CSV table of C-alpha atoms and ligand atoms in Angstrom, one decimal:
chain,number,residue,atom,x,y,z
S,1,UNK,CA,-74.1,55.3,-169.2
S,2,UNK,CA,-71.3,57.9,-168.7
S,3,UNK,CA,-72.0,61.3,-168.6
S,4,UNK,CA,-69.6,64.1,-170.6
S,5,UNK,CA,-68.2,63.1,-173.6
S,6,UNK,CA,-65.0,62.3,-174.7
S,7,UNK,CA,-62.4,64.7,-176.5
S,8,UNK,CA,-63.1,63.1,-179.9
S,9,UNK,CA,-66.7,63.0,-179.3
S,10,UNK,CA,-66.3,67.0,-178.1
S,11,UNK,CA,-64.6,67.2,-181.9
S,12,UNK,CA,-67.5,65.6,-183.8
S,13,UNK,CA,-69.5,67.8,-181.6
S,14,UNK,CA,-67.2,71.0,-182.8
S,15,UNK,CA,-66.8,69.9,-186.5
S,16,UNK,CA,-70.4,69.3,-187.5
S,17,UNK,CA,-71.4,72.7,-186.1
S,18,UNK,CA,-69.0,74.9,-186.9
S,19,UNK,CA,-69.8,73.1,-190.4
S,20,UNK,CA,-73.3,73.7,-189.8
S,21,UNK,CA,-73.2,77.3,-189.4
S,22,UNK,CA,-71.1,77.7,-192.2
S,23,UNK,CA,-71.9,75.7,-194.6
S,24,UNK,CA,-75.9,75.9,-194.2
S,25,UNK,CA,-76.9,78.6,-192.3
S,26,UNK,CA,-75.9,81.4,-194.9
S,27,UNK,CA,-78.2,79.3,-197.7
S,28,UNK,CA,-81.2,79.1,-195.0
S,29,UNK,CA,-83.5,82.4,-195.9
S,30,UNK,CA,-83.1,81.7,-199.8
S,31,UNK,CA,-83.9,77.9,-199.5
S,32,UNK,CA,-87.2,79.5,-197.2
S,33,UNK,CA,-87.8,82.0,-200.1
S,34,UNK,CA,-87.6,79.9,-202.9
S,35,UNK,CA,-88.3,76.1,-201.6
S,36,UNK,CA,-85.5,75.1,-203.4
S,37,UNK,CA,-82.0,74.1,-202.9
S,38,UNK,CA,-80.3,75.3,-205.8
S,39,UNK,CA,-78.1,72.0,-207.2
S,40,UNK,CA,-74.6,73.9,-206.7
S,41,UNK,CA,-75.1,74.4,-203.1
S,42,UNK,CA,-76.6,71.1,-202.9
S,43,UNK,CA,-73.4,69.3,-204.3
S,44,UNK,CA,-70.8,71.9,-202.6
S,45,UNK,CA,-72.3,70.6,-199.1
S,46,UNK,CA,-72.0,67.5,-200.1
S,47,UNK,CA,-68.3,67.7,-201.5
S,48,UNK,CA,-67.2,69.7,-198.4
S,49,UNK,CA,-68.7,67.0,-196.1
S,50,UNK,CA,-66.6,64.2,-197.9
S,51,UNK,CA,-63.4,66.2,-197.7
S,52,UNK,CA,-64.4,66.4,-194.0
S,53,UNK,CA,-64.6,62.3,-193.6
S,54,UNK,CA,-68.4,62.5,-192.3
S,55,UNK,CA,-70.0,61.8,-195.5
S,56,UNK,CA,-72.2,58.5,-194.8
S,57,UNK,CA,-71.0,58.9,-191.5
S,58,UNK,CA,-73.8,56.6,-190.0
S,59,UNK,CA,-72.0,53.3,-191.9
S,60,UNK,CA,-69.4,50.8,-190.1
S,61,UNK,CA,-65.9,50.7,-190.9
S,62,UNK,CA,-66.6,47.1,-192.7
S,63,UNK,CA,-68.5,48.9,-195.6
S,64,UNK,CA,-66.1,52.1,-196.1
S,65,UNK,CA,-68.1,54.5,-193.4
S,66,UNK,CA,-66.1,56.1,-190.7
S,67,UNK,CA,-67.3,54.0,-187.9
S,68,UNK,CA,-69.4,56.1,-185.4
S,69,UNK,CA,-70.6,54.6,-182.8
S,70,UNK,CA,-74.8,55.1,-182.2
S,71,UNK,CA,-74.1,57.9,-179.6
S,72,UNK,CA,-71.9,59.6,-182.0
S,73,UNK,CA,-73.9,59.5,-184.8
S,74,UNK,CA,-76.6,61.1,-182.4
S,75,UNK,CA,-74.2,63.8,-181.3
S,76,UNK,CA,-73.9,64.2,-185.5
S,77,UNK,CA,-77.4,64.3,-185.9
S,78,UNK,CA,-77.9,66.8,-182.9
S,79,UNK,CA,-75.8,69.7,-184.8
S,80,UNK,CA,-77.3,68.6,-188.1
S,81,UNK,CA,-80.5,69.6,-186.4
S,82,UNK,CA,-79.4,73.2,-186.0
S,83,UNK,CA,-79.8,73.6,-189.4
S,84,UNK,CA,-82.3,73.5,-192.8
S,85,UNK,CA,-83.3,69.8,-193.4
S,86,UNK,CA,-83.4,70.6,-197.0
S,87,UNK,CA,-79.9,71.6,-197.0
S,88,UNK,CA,-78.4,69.0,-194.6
S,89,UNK,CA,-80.4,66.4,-196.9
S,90,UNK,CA,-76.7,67.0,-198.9
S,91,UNK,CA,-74.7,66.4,-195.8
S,92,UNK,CA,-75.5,62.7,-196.8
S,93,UNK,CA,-76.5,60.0,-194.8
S,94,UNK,CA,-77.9,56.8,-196.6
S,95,UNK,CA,-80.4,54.6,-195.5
S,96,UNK,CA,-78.7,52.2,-193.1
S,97,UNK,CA,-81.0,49.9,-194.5
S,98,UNK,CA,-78.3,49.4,-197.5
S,99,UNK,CA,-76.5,47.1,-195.0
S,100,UNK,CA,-78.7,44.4,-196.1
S,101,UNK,CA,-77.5,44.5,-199.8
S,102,UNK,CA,-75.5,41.5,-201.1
S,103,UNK,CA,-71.9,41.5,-202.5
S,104,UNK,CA,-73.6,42.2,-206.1
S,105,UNK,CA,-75.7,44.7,-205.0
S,106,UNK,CA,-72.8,46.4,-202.2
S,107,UNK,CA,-70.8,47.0,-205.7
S,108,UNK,CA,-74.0,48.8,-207.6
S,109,UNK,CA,-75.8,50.9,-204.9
S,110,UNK,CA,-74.1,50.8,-201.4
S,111,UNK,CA,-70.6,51.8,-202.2
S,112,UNK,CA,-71.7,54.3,-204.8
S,113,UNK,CA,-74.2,55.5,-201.5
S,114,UNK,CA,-71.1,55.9,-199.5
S,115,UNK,CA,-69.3,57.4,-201.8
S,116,UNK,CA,-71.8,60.4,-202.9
S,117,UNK,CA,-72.1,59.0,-206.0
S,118,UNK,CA,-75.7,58.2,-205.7
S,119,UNK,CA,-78.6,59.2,-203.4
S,120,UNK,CA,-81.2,57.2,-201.9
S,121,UNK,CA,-84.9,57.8,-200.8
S,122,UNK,CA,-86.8,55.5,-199.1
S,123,UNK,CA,-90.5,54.5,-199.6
S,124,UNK,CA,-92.7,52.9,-197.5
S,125,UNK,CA,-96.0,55.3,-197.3
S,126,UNK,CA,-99.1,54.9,-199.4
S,127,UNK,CA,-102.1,57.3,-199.3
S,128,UNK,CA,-104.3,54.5,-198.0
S,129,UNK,CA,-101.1,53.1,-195.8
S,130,UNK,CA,-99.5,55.5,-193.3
S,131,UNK,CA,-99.4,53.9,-189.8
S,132,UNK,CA,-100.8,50.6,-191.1
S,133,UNK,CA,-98.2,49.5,-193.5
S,134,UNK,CA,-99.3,46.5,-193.6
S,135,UNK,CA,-102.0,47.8,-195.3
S,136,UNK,CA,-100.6,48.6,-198.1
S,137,UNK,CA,-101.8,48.0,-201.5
S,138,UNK,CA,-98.3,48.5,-204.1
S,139,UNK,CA,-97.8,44.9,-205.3
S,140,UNK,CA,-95.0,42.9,-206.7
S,141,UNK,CA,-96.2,39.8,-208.5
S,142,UNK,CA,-93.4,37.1,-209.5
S,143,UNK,CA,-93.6,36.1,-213.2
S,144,UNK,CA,-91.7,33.9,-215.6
S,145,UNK,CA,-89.8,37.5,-216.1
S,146,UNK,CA,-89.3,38.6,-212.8
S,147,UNK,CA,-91.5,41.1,-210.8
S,148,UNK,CA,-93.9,43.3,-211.8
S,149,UNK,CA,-94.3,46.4,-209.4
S,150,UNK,CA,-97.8,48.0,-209.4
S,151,UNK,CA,-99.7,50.8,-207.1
S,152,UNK,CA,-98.8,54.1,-205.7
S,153,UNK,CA,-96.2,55.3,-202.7
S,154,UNK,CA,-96.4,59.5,-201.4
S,155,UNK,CA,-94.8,61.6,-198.6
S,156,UNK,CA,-91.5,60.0,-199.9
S,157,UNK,CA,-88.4,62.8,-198.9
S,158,UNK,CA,-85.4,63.0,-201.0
S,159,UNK,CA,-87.1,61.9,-203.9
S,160,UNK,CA,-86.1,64.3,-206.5
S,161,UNK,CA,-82.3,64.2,-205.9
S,162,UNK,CA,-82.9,60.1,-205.7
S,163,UNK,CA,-80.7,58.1,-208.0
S,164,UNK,CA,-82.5,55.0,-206.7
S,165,UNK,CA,-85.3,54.4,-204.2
S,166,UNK,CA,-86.0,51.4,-201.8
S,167,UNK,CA,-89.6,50.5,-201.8
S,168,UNK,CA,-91.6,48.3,-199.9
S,169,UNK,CA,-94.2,46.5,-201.5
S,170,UNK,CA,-96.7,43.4,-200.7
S,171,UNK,CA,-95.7,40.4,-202.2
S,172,UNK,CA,-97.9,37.8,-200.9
S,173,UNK,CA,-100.8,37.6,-197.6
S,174,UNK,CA,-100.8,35.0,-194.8
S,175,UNK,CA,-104.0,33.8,-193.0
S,176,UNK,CA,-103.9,34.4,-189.3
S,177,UNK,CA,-105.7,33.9,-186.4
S,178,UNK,CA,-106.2,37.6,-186.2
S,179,UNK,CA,-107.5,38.1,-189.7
S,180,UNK,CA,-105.2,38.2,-193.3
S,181,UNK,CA,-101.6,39.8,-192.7
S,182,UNK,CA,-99.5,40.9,-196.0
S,183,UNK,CA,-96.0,39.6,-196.3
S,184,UNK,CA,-93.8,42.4,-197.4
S,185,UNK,CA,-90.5,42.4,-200.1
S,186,UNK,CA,-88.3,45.3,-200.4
S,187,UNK,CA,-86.9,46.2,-203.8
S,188,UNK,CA,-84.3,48.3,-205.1
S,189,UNK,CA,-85.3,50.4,-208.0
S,190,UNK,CA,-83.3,52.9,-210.1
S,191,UNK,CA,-85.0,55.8,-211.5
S,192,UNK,CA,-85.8,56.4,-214.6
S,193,UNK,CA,-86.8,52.4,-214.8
S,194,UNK,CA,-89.7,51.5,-217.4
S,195,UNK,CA,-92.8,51.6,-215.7
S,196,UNK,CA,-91.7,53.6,-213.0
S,197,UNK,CA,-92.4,57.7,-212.4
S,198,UNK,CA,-91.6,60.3,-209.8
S,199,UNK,CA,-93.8,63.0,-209.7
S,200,UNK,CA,-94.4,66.2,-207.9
S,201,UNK,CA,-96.2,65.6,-204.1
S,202,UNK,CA,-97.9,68.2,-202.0
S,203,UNK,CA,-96.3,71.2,-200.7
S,204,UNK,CA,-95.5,70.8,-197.1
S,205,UNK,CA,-95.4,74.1,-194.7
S,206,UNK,CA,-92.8,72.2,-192.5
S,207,UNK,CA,-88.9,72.2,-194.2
S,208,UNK,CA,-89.8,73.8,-197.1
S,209,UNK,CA,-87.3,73.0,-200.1
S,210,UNK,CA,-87.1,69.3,-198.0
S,211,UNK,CA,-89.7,67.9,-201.0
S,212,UNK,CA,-91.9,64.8,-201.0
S,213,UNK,CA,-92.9,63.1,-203.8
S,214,UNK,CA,-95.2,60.6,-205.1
S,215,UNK,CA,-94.1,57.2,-206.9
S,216,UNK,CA,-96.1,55.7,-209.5
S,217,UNK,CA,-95.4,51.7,-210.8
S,218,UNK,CA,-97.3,50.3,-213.8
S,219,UNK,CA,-96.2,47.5,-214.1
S,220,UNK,CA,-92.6,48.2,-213.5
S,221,UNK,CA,-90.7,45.1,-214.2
S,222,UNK,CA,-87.8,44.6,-211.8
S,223,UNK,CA,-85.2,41.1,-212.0
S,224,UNK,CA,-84.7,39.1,-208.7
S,225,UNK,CA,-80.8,40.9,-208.7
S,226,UNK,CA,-83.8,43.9,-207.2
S,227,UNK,CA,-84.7,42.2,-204.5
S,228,UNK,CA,-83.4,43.7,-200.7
S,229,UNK,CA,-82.9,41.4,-198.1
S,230,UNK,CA,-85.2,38.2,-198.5
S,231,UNK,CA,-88.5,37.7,-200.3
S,232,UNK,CA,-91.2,38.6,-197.7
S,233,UNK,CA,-88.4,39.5,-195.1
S,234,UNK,CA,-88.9,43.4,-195.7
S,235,UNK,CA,-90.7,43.6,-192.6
S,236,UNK,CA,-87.7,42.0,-190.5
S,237,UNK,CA,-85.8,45.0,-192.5
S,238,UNK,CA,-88.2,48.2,-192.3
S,239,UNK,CA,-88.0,47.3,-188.3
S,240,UNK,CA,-84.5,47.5,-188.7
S,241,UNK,CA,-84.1,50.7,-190.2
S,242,UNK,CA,-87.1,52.8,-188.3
S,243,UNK,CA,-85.4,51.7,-185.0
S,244,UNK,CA,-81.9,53.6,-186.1
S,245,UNK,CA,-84.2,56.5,-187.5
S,246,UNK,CA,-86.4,57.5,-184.5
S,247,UNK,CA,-82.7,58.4,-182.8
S,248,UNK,CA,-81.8,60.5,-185.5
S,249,UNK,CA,-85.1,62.4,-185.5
S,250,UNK,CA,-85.3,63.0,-181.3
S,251,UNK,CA,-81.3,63.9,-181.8
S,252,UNK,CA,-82.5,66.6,-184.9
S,253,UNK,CA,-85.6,68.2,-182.4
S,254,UNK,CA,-83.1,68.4,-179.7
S,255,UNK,CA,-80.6,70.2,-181.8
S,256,UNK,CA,-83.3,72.6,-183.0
S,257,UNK,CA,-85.1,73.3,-180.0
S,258,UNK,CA,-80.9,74.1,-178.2
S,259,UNK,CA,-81.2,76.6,-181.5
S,260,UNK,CA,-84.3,78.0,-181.0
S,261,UNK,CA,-83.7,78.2,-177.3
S,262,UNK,CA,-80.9,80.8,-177.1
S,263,UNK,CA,-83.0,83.0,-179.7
S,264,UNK,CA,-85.4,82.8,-176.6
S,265,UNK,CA,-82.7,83.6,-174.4
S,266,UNK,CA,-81.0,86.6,-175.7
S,267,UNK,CA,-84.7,88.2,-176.4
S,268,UNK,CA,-85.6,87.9,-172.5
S,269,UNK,CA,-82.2,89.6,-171.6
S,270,UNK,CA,-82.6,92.2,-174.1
S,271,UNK,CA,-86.3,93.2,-175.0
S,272,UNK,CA,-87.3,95.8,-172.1
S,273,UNK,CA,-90.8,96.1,-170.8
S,274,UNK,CA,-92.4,98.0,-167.7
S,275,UNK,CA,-88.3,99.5,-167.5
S,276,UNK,CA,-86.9,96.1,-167.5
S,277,UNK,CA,-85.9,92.6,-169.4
S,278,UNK,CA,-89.1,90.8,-170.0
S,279,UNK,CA,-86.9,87.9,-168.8
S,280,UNK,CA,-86.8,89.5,-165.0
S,281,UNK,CA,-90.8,88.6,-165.1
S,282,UNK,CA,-91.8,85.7,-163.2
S,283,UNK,CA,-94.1,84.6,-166.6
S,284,UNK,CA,-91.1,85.1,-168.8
S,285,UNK,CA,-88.0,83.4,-166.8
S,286,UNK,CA,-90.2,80.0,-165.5
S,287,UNK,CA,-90.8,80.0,-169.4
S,288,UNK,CA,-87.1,79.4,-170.0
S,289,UNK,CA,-86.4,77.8,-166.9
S,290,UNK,CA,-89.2,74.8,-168.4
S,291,UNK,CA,-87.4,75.0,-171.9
S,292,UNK,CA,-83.9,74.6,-170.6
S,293,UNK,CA,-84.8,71.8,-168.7
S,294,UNK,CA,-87.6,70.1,-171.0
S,295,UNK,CA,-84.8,70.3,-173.8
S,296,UNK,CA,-81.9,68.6,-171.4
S,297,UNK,CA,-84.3,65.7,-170.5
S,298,UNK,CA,-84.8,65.1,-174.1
S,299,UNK,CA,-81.0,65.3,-175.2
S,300,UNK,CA,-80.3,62.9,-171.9
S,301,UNK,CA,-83.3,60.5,-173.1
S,302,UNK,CA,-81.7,60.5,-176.6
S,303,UNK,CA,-78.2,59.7,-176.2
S,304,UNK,CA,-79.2,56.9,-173.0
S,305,UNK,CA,-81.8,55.1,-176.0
S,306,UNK,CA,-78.2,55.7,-178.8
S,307,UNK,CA,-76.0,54.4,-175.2
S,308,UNK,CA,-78.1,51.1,-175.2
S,309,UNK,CA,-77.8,50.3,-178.9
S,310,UNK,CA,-74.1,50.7,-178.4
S,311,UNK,CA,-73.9,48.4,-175.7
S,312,UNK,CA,-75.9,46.1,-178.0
S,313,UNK,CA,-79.0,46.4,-175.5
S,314,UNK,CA,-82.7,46.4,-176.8
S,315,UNK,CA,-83.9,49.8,-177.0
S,316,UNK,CA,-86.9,49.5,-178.8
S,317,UNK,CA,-89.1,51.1,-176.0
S,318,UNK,CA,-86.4,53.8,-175.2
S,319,UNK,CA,-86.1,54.5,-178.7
S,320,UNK,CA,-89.7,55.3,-179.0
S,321,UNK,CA,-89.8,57.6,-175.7
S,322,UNK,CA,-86.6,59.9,-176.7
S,323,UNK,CA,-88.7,60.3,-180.1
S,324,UNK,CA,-92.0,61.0,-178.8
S,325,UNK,CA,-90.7,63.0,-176.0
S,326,UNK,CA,-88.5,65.1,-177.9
S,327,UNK,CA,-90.6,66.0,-181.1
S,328,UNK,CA,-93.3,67.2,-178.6
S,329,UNK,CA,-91.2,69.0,-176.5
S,330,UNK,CA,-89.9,71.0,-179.5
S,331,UNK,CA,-93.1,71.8,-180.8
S,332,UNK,CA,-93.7,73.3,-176.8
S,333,UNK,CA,-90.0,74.8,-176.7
S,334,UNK,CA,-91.1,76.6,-180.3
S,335,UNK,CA,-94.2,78.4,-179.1
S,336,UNK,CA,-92.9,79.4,-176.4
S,337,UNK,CA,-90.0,80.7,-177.8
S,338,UNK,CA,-92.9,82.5,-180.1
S,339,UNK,CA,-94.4,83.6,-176.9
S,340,UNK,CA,-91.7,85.0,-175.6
S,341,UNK,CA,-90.9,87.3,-179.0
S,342,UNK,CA,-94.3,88.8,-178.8
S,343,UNK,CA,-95.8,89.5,-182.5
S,344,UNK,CA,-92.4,89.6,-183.8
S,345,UNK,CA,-91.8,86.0,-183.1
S,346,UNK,CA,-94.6,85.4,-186.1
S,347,UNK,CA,-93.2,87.2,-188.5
S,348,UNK,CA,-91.5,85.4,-191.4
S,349,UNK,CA,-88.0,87.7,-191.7
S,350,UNK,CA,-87.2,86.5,-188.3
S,351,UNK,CA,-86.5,82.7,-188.1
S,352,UNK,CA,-88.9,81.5,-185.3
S,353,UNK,CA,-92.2,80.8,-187.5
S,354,UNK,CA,-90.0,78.3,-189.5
S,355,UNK,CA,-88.7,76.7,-186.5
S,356,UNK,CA,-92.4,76.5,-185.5
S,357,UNK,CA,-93.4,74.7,-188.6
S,358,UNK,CA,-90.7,72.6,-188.7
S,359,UNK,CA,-91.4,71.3,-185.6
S,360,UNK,CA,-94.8,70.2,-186.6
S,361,UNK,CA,-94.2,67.1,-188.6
S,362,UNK,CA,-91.9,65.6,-186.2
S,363,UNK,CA,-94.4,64.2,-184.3
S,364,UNK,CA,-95.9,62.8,-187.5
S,365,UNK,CA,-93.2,61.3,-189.3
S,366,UNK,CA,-90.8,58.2,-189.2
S,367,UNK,CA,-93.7,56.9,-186.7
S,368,UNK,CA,-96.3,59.6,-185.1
S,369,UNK,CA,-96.4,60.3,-181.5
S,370,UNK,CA,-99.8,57.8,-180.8
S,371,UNK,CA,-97.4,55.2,-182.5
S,372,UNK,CA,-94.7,55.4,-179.9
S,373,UNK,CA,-96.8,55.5,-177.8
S,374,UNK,CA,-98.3,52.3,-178.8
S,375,UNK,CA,-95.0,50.6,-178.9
S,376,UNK,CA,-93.7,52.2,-175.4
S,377,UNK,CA,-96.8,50.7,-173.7
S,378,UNK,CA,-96.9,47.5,-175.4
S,379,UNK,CA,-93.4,46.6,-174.1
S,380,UNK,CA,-94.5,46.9,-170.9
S,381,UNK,CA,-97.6,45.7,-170.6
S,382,UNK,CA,-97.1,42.7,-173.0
S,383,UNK,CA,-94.9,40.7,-170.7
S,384,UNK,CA,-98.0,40.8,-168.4
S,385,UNK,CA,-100.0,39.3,-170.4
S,386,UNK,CA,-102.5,42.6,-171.4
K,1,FAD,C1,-93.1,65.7,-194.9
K,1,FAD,C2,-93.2,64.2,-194.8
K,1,FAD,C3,-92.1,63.4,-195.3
K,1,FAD,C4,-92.2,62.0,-195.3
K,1,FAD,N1,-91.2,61.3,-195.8
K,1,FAD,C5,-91.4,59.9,-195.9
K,1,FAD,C6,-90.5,59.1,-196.6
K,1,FAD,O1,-89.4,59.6,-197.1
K,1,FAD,N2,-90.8,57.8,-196.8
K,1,FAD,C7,-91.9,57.2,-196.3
K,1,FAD,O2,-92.1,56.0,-196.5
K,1,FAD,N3,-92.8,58.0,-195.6
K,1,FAD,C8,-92.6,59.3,-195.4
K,1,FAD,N4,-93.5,60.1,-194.7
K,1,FAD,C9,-94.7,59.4,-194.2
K,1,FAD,C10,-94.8,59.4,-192.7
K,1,FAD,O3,-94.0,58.5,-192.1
K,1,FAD,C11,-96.3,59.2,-192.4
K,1,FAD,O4,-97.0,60.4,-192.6
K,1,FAD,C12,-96.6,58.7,-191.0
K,1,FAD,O5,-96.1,57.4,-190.8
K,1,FAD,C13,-98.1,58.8,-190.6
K,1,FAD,O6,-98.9,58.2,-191.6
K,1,FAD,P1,-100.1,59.0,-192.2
K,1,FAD,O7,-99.7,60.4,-192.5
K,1,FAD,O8,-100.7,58.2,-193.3
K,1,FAD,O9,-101.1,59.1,-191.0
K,1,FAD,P2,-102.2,58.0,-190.5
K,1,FAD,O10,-101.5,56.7,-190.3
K,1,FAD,O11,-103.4,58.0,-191.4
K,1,FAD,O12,-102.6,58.6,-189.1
K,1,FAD,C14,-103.6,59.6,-188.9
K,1,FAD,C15,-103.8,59.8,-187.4
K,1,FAD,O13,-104.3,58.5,-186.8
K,1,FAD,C16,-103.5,58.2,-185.8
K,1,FAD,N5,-103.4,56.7,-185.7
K,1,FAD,C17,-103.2,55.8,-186.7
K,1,FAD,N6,-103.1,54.6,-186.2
K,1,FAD,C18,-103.3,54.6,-184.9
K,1,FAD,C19,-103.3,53.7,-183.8
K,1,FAD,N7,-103.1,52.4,-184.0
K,1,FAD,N8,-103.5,54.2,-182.5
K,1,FAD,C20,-103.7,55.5,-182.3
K,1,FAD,N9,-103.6,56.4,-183.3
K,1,FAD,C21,-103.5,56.0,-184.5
K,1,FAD,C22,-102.1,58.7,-186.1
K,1,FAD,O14,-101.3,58.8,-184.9
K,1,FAD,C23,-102.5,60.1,-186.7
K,1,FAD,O15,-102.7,61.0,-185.6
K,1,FAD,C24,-93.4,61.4,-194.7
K,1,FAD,C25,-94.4,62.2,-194.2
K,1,FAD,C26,-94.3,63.6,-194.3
K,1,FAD,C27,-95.4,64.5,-193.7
């Protein structure tokens, strides 16, 4: 891997931010107020960030993205990090998973993805299936007529601005040696499809306006045309898309905790105690001295894992470390941070107690922190045999 980044990369780096803190940060403390993004600002960002060419700026060239490479898209999702997930929800980046569509299907979803014209949301979650997706209980069941979709997905972001959703359901069960294993299909289903509801979910204390909703199918009738990828191939596909995923979230946390650092920063330079900057304190300058360098290792973890998928090297376990290791070292780099502000780091017209809650369902989402860990220390014991 090289270190420093090119001048074009140093642009991306330049745009997205100086697009961050213009376009987002002055809708942040009404978004926090309210838990809602009004629509207006919701389709201004997303207007200004086609006029700026980074609109599904995580697709190829092939498809009519711009072509980032892995580490650039990282660098994107770094600055994006900066700012209110609810609002950079509109600075849109669709499901990479929409690579799999065929020609038919490229004409009626992905294009219209690329081109803003309709949003996405992904579901995969059930309340009885979380970590255990193969445990979940949505069917499809192939009929004379096509598919009928039945059962329950929740905790599924972006829902309420969806156009369409891809969902994950079983469509059939194997017997192995190590007990029954579902096989899983994913579909592509359009809202407001017979059979098919969104409804509210449960308020979250972590990005609020950033919504999840719950799905409900009863007996939701879908055609084959619906069908993503191959029957029973949606594993081979979800695998696909959480691997790109993970990078985006460790790239977000790194972004935030660069954010919440140099709050950190200014306060121990500034705030006076005892006659001097709290920062002059042993207690209070090893604290940033750890944050600085906790936050580096993650950033340097992150773009190595986005360097090896660019080289077209596997990157599963690295993948899985720059996520773990960079969700939890934001949640560390926020309390400190909190520490650091004394009592007015907890109170809610300064920005820190957000950036604490937001930090807390990074190490559950898109994979929780036990599950990385699970796949960092299976690829290295497997090949020995344990
Ligand atoms: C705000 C929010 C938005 C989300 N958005 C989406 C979305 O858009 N689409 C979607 O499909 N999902 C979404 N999710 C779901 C998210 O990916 C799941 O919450 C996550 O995978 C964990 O599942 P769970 O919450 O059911 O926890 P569980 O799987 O029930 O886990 C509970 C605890 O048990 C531990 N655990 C489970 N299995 C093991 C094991 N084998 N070894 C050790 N520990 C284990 C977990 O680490 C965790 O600590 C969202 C979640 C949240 C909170």
């Amino acid at each position: 891997m090289q270190f420093g980044l090119t001048k074009e990369q140093e642009m991306i780096v330049s745009t997205v931010r100086a697009f961050v803190e213009n376009e987002i940060y002055p809708h942040e403390k009404m978004v926090e107020r309210t838990g809602e993004v009004p629509q207006e600002i919701g389709e201004e960002i997303k207007r200004k960030c086609i006029e700026l060419g980074f609109y599904a700026c995580n697709f190829p060239e092939e498809v009519g993205g711009p072509g980032l490479s892995h580490l650039e898209f990282a660098l994107v999702e770094r600055e994006l990090g900066r700012g209110s997930m609810a609002l950079n929800h509109f600075f849109g980046r669709p499901q990479n998973i929409l690579m799999a569509c065929n020609e038919e299907q490229r004409d009626r979803y992905l294009s219209p993805a690329l081109r803003g014209e309709k949003m996405d949301a992904l579901a995969m979650t059930e309340p009885g299936a979380g970590s255990d997706i193969r445990g979940m209980k949505c069917t499809a069941v192939r009929g004379e007529q096509g598919w009928v979709l039945n059962g329950t997905k929740h905790f599924i972001s972006g829902a309420e601005h969806a156009d369409f959703f891809i969902v994950f359901v079983a469509t059939g069960e194997d017997q192995t040696p190590r007990g029954p294993k579902k096989r899983i299909t994913s579909f592509l289903v359009d809202r407001g499809t017979p059979g098919f509801t969104v409804r509210d979910g449960y308020k979250s204390v972590s990005h609020r306006g950033y919504k999840n909703m719950i799905l409900e199918f009863d007996d939701c009738r879908l055609p084959d045309a619906q069908v993503l990828g191959e029957v029973d191939g949606g594993f081979a596909v979800m695998n696909e898309w959480l691997y790109a995923t993970r990078i985006t979230v460790a790239a977000m946390c790194v972004g935030r905790a660069r954010r919440v650092f140099d709050y950190a920063l200014a306060y121990a330079a500034e705030r006076e105690q005892f006659g001097q900057p709290i920062g002059k304190f042993q207690g209070v300058g090893f604290q940033i001295a750890d944050m600085i360098t906790e936050i580096d290792a993650a950033d340097y973890l992150t773009l190595a894992a986005a360097d090896r998928l660019d080289k077209g090297l596997s990157a599963n376990r690295e993948i899985a470390s720059a996520k773990l290791y960079a969700s939890e070292m934001l949640a560390r780099v926020t309390d400190a941070a909190i520490q650091i502000h004394g009592g007015m780091g907890l109170m809610d017209d300064f920005p820190l107690e957000r950036f604490w809650r937001d930090a807390r369902v990074e190490r559950i989402w898109d994979g929780t922190s036990e599950i990385q860990r699970h796949i960092i220390s299976r690829d290295l014991l497997r090949p020995l045999g344990a």
